Coordinates of N, CA and C in Angstrom, one line a residue:
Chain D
X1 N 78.5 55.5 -24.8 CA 77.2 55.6 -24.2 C 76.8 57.1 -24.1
X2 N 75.5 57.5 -24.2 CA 74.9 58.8 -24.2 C 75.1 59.3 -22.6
X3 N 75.6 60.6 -22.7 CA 75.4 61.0 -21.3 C 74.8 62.0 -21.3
X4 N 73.9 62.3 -20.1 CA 72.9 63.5 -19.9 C 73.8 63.4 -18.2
X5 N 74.2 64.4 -17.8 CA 74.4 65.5 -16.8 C 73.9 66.4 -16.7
X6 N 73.4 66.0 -15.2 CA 72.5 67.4 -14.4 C 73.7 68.4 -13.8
X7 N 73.4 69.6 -13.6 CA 74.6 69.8 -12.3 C 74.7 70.3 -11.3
X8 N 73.3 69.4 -10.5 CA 73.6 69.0 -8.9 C 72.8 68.3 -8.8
X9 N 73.6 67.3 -8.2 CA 73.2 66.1 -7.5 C 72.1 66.5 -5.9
X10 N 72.0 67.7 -5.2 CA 71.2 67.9 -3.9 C 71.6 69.6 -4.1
X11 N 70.2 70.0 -3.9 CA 70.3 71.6 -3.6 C 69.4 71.9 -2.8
X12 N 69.3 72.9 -2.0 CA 68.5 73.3 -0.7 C 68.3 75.0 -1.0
X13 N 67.0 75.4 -1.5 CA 66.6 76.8 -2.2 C 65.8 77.3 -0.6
X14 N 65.7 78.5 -0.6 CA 64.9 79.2 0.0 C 63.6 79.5 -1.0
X15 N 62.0 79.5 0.1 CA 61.1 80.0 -0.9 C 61.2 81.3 -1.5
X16 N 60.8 81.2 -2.7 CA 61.1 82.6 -3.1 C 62.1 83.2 -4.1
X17 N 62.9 82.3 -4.3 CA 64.5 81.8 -4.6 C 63.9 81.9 -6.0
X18 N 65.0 82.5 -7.1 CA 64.7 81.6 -8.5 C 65.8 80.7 -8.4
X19 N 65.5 79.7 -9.1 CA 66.1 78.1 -9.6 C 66.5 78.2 -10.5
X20 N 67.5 77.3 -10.8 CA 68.0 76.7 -12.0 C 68.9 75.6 -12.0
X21 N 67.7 74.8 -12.9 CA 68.8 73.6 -12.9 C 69.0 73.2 -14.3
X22 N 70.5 72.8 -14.6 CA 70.8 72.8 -15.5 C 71.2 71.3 -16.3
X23 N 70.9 70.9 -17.8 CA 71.2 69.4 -17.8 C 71.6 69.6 -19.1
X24 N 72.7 68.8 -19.4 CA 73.5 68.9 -20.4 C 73.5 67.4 -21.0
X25 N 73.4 67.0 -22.4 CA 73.8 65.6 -22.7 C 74.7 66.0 -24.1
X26 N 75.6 64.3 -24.3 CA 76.4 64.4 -25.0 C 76.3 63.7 -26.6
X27 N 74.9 63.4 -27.0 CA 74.7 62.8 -28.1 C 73.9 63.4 -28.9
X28 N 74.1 65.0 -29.0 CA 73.6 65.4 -29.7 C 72.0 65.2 -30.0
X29 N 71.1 65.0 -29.4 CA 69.8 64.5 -29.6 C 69.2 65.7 -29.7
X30 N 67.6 65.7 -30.6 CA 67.3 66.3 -30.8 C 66.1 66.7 -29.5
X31 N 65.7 65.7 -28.4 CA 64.8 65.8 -27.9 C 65.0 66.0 -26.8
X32 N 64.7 67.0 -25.7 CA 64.7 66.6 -24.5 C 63.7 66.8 -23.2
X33 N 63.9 66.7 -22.0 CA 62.6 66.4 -21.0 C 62.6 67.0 -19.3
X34 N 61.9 67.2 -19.2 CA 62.1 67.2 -17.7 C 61.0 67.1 -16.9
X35 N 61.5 66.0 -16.2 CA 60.3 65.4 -15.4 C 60.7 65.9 -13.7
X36 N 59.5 65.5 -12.9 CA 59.8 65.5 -11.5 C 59.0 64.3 -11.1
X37 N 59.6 63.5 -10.0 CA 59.6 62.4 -9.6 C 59.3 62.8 -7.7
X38 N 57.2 62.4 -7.5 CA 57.3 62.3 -6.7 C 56.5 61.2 -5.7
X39 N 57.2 60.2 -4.8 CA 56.2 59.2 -4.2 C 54.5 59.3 -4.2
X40 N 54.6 58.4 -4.7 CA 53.1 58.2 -5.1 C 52.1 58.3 -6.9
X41 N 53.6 59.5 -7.2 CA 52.7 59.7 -8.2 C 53.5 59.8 -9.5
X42 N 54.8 59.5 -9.6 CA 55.5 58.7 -10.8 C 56.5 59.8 -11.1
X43 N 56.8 59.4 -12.4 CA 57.3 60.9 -13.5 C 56.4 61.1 -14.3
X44 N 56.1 62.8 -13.7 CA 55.5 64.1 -14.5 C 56.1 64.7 -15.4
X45 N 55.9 64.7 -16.6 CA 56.4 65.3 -17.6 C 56.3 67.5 -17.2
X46 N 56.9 67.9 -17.1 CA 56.8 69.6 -17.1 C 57.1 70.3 -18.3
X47 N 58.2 70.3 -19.0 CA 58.2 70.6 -20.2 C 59.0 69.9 -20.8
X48 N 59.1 69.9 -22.5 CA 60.2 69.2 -23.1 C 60.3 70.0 -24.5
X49 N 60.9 69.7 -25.5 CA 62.0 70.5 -26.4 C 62.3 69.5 -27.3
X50 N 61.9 69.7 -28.4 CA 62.2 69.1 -30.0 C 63.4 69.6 -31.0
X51 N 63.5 71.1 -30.0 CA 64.7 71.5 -31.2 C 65.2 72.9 -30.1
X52 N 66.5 73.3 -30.8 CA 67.1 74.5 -30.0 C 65.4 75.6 -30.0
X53 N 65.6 76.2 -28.9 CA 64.9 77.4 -28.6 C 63.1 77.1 -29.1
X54 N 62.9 75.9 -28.8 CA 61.6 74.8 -29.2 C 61.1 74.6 -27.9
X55 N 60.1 75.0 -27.6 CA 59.6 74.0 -26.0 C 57.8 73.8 -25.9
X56 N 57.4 72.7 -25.3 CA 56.3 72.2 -25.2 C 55.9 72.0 -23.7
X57 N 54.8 72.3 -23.4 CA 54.5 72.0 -21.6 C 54.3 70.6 -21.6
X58 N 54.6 70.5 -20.5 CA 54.2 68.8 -20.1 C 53.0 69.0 -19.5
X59 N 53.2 68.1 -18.8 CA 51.5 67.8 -17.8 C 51.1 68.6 -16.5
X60 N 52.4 69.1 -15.8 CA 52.8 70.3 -14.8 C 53.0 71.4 -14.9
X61 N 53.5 72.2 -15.9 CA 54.2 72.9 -16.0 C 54.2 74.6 -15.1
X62 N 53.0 74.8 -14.5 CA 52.9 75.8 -13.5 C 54.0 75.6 -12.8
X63 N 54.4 77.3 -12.7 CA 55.1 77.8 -11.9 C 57.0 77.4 -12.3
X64 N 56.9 76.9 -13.2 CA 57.9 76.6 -14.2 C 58.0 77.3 -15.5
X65 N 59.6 77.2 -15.8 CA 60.0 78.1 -17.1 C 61.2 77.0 -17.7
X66 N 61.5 76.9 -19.3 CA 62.6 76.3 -19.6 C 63.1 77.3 -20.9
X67 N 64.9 77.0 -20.8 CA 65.3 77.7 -21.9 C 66.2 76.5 -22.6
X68 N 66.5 76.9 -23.9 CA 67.0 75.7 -24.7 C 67.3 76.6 -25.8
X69 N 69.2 77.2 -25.4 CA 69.5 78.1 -26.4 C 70.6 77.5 -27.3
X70 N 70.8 76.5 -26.6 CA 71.8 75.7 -27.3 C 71.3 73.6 -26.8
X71 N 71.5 73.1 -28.1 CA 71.1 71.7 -28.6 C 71.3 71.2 -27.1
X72 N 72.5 71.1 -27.1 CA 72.7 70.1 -25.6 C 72.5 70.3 -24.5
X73 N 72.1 71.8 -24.3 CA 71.8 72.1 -22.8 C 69.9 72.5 -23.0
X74 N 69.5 71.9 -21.7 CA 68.1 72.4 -21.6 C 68.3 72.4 -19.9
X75 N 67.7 73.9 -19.6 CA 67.6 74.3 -18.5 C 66.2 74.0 -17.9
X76 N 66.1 73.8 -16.5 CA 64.5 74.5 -15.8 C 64.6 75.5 -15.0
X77 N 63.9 76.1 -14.8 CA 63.9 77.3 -14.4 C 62.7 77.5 -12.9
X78 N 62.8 77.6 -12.0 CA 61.9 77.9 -11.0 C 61.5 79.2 -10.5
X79 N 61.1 80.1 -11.3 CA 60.4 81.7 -11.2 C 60.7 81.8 -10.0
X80 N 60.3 81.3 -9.0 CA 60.1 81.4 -7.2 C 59.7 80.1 -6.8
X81 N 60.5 79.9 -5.8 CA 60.4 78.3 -5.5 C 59.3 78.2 -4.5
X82 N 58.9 77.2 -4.7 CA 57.7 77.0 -3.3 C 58.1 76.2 -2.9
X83 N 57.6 75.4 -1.3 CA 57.9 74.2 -0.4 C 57.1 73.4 -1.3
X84 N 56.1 73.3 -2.4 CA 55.5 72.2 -3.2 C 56.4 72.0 -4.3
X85 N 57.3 72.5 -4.5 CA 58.3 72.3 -5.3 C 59.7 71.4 -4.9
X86 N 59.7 71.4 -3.7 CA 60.6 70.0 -3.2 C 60.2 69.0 -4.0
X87 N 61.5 68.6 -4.2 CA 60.8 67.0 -5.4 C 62.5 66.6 -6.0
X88 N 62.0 65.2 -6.5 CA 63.5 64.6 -7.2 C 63.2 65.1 -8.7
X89 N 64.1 65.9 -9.1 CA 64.2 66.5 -10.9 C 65.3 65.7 -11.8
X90 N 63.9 65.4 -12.9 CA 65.2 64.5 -13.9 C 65.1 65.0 -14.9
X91 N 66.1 64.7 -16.1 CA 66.5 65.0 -17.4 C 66.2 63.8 -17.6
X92 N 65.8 64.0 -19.2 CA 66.0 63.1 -19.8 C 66.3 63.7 -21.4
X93 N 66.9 62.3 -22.2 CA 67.2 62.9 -23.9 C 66.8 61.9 -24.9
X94 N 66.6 61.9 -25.6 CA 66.5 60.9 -26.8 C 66.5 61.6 -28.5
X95 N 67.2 60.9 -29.2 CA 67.1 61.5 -30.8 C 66.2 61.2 -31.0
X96 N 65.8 61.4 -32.4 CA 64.3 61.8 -33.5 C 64.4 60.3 -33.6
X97 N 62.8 60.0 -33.6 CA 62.4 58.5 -34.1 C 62.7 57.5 -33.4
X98 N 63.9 57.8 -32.1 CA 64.6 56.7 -31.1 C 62.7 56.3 -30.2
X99 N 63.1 55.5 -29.7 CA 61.9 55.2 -28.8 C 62.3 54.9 -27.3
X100 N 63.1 55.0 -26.8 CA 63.4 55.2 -25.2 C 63.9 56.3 -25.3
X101 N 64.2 56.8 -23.8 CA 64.9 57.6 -23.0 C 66.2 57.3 -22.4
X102 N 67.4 58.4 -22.4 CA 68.0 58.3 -21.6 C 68.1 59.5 -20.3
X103 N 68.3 59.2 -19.2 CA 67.8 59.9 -18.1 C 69.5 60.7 -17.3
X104 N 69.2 61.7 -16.8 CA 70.4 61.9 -15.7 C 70.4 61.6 -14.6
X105 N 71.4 61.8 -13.7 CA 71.0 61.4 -12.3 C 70.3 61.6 -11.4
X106 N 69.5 63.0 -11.7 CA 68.8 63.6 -11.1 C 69.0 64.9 -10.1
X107 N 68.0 65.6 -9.7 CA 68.6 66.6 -8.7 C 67.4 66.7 -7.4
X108 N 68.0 66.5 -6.1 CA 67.4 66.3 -5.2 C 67.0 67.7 -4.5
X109 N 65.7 68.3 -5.1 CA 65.7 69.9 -4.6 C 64.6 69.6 -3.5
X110 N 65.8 71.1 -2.4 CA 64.1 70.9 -1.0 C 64.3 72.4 -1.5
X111 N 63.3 72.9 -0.8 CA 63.0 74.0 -0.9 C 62.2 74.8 0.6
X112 N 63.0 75.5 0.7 CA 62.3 75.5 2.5 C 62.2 77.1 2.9
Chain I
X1 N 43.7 61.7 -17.1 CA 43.7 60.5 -17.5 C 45.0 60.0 -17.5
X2 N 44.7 58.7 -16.8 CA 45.8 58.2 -16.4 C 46.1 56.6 -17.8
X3 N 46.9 57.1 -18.9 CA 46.8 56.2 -19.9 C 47.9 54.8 -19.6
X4 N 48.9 55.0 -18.3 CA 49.8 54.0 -18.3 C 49.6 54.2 -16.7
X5 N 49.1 52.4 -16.3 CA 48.3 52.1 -14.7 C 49.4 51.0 -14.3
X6 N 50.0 51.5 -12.9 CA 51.0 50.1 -12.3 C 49.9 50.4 -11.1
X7 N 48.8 49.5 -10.6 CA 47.8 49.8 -9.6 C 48.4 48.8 -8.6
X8 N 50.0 48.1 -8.8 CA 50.7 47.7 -7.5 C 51.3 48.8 -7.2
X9 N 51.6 49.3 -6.1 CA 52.7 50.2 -5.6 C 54.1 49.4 -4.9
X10 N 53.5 48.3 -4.7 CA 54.7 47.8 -3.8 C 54.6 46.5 -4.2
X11 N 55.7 45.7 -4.2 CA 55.4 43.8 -4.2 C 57.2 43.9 -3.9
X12 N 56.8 42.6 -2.9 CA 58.0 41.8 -2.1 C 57.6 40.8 -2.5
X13 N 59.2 40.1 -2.4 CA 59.4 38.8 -3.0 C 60.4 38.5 -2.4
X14 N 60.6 36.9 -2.1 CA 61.9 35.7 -2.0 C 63.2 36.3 -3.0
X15 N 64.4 36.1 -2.4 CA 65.1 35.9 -3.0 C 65.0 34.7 -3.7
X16 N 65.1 34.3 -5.3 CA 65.3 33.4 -6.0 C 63.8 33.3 -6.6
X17 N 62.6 33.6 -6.0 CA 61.7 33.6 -6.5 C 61.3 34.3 -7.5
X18 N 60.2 34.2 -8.7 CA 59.7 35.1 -9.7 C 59.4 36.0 -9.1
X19 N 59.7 37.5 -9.8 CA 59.3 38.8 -9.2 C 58.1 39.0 -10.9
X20 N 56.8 39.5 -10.9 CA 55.6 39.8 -11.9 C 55.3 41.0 -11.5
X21 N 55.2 42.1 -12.5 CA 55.4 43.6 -12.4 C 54.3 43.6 -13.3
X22 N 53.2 44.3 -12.8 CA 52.0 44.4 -14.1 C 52.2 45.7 -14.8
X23 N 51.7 46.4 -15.6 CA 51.2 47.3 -16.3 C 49.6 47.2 -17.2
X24 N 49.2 48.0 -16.9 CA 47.7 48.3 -17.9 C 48.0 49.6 -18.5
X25 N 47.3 49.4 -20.0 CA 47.3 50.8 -20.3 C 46.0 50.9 -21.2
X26 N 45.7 52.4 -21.5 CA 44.4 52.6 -22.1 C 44.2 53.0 -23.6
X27 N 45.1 53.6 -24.0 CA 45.3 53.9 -25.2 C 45.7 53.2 -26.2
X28 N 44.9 52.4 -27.2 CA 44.9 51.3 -28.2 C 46.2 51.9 -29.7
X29 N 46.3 53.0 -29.4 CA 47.2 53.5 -30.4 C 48.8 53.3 -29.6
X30 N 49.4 53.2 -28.1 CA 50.3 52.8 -28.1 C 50.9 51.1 -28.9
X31 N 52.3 51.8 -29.6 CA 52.7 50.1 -29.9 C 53.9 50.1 -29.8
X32 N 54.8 50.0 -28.7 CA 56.4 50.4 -27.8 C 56.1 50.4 -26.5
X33 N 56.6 49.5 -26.0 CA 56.9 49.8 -24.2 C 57.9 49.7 -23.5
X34 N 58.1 50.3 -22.7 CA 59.4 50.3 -22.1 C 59.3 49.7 -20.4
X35 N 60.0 49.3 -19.9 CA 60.2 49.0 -18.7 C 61.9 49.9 -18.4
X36 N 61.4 50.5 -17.2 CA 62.4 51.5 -16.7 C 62.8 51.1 -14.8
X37 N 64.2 50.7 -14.5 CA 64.8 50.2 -13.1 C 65.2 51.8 -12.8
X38 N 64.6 52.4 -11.2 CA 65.3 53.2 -11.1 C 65.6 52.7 -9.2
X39 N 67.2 53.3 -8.6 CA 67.5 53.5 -7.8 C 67.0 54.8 -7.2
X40 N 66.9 54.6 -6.1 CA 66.9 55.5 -4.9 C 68.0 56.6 -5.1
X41 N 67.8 58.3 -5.6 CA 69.1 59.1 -5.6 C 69.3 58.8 -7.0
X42 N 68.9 57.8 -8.0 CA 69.3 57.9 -9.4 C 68.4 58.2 -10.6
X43 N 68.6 58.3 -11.4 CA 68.2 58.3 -12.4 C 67.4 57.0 -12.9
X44 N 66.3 57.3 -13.8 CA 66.3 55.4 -14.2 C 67.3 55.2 -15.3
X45 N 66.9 53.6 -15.3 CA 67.8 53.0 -16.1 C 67.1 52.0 -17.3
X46 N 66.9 52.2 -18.2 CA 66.2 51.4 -19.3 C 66.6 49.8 -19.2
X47 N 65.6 49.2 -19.0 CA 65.9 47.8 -18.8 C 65.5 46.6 -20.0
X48 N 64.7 46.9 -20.9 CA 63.8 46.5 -21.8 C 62.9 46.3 -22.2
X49 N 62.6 46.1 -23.8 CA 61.2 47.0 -24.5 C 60.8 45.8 -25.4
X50 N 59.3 46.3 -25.7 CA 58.7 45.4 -26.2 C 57.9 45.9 -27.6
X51 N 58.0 45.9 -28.9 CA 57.4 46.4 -30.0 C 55.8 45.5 -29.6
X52 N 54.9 46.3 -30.4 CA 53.4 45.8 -30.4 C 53.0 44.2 -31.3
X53 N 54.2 44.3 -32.4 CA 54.2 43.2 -33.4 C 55.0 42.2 -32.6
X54 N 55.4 41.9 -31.3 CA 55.8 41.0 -30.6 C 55.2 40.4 -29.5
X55 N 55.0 39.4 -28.7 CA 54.4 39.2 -27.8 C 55.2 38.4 -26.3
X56 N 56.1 38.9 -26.8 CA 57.3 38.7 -25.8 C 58.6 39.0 -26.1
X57 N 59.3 39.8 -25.0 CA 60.9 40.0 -25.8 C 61.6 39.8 -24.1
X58 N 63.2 38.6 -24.3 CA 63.7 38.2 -23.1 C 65.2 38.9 -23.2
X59 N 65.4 39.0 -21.6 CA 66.8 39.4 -21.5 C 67.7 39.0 -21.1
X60 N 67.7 37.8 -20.7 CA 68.5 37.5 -19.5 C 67.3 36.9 -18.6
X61 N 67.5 37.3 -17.7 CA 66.7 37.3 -16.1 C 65.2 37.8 -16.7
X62 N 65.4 38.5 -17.4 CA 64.3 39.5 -17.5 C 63.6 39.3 -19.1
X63 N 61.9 39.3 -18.6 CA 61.3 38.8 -20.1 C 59.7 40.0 -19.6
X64 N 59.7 40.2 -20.7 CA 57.8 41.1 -21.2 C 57.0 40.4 -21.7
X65 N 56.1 40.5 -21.1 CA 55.0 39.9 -21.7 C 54.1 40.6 -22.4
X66 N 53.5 40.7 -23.6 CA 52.8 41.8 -23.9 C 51.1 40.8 -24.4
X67 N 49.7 41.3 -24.2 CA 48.9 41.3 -24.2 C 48.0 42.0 -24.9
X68 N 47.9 42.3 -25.6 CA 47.6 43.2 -26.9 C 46.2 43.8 -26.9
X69 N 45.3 42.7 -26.3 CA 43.6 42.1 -26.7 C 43.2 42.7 -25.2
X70 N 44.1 42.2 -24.1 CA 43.4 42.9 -22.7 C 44.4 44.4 -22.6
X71 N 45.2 44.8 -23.4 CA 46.1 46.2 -23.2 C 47.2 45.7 -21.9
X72 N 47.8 44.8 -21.4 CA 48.7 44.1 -20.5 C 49.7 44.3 -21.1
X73 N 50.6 43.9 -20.0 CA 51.9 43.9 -20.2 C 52.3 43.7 -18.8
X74 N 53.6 42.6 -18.2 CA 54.0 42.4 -17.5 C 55.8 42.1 -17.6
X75 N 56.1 42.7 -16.6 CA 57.5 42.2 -16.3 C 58.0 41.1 -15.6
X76 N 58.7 39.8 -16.3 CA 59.3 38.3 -14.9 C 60.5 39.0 -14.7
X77 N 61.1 38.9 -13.7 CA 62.5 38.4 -13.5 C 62.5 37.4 -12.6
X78 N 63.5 36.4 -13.3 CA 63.6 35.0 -12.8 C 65.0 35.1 -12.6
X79 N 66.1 34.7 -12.0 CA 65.7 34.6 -10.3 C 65.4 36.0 -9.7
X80 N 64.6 36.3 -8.6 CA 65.1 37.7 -8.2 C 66.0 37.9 -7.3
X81 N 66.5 38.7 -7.4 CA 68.1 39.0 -6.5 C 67.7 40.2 -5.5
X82 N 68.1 40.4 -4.4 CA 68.1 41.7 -3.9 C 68.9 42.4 -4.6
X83 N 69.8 42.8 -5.4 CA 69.9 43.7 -6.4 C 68.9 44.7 -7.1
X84 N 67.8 43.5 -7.0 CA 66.4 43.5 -8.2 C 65.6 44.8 -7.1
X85 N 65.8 44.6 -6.1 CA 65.0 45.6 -5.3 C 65.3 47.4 -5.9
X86 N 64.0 47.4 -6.2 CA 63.9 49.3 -7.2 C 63.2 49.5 -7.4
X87 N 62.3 50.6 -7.8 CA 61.2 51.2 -8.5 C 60.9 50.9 -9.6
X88 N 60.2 50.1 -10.1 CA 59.8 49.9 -11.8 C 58.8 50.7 -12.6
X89 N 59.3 51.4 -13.5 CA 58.4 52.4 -14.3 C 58.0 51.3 -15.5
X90 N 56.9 51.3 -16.0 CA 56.2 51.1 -17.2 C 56.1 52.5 -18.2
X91 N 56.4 52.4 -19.5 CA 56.7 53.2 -19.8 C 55.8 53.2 -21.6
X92 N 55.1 53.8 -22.0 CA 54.5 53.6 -23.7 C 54.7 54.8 -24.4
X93 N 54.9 54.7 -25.5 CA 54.7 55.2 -26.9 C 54.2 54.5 -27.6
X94 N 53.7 55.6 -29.4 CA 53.2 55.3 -30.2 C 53.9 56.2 -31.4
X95 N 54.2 55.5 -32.8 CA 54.3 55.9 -33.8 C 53.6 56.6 -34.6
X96 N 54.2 58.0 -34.9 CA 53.2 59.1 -35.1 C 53.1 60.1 -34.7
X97 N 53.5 61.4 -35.1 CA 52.8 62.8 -33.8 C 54.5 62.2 -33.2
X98 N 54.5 63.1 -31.3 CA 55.4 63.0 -31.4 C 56.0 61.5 -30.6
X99 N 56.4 60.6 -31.3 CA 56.9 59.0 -31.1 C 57.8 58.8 -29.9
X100 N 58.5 60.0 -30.2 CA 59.4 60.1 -28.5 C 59.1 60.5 -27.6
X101 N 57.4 60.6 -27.5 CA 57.1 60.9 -25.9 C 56.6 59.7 -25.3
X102 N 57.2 59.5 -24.1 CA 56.9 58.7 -23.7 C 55.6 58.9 -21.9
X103 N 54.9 58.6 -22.2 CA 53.5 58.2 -20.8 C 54.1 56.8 -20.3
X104 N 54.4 57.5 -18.6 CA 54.8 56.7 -17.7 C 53.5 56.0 -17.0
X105 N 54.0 55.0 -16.1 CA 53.2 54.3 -15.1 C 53.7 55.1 -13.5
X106 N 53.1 55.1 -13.1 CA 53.0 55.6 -11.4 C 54.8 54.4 -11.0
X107 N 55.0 54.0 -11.6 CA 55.9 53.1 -10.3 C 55.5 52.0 -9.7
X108 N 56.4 50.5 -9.6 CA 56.0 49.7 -8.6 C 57.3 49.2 -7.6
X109 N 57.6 49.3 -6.8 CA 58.5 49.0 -5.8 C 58.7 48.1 -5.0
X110 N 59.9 47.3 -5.9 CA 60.0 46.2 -5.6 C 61.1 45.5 -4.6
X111 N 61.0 44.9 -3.4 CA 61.9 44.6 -2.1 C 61.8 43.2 -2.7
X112 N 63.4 42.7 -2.7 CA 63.8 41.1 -2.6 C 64.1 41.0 -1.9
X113 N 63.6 40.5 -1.2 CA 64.0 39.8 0.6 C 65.4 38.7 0.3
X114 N 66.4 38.5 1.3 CA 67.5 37.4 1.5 C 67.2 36.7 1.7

């Protein structure tokens, strides 16, 4: 089975803070995502990545950065965190041509 | 523009009863959908998809309905279990450009009562 690992499960930033969260998967895919998941308003795409050192904005992507220097890891990056940046963060991966996703567990950032 | 609409946010249901999860969508070039279970604290979890050249695909408990002419698509699970209680994403693509992105639905949240 494909695994995508985030690596943390709950983090608590001060504003101001730079972020990083990091997500790693194990199937070599060429695609990957990162969304934020918040009540009411679903999963937001922020940026995503077609190939090493490749990135595309999603539908958010203010006040966000991503790096993708190697295939299986894609980072997000939070320049300075704000309290509107509390939110549940997910990875996601899928290969070329696949038609679903697979997702990580996510990471539960406050930011205070 | 909101091209993938779950305009339930919530539906409760009986244990054992049918649980019906709608989706609408706007974009006549999607032909892939996905239905996505996620927990509370997790990640989702891909539950099952439906190609455009089908008009229903089952899984078990779990069957899609797809609607082609009105842009529909719905989720049964027969029986529902409190297990079944989770957040349901609707989820589309289209072949072409890039095929692996996927436009979600807002979520519908679903409680199986005992």
């Amino acid at each position: 089975d494909v695994k995508v690992t985030q690596s943390s499960r709950y983090l608590v930033k001060r504003t101001g803070e730079k972020v990083f969260l990091e997500c790693v998967q194990d199937m070599d895919h060429e695609n990957m995502f990162w969304y934020r998941q918040d009540p009411g308003l679903g999963l937001r795409l922020i940026y995503f990545s077609y190939d090493v050192k490749m990135k595309e904005k999603g539908d958010i992507p203010e006040g966000y950065s991503v790096s993708r220097e190697k295939k299986e890891r894609f980072s997000l990056i939070l320049e300075s965190a704000s309290t509107n940046q509390t939110s549940m963060y997910l990875c996601a991966s899928t290969s070329q041509g696949a038609r679903g996703y697979t997702f990580g567990s996510g990471t539960r950032l406050t930011v205070v | 523009d909101q091209q993938v609409k779950q305009n339930s946010p919530s539906l409760s249901v009986q244990e054992g009863r049918i649980s019906i999860l709608n989706c609408d969508y706007t974009n006549s070039m999607f032909d892939y959908f996905l239905w996505y279970k996620k927990y509370p604290a997790e990640g989702p979890t891909f539950l099952i998809s439906i190609s455009s050249i089908k008009d229903k695909n089952e899984d078990g408990r779990f069957t899609v309905f797809l609607n082609k002419s009105a842009k529909h698509l719905s989720l049964h699970i027969v029986p529902s279990q409190p297990g079944d209680s989770a957040v349901y994403f609707c989820a589309a693509s289209y072949s072409g450009g890039s095929n692996y992105k996927l436009t979600f639905g807002k979520g519908t949240l679903l409680t199986v009562n005992p």
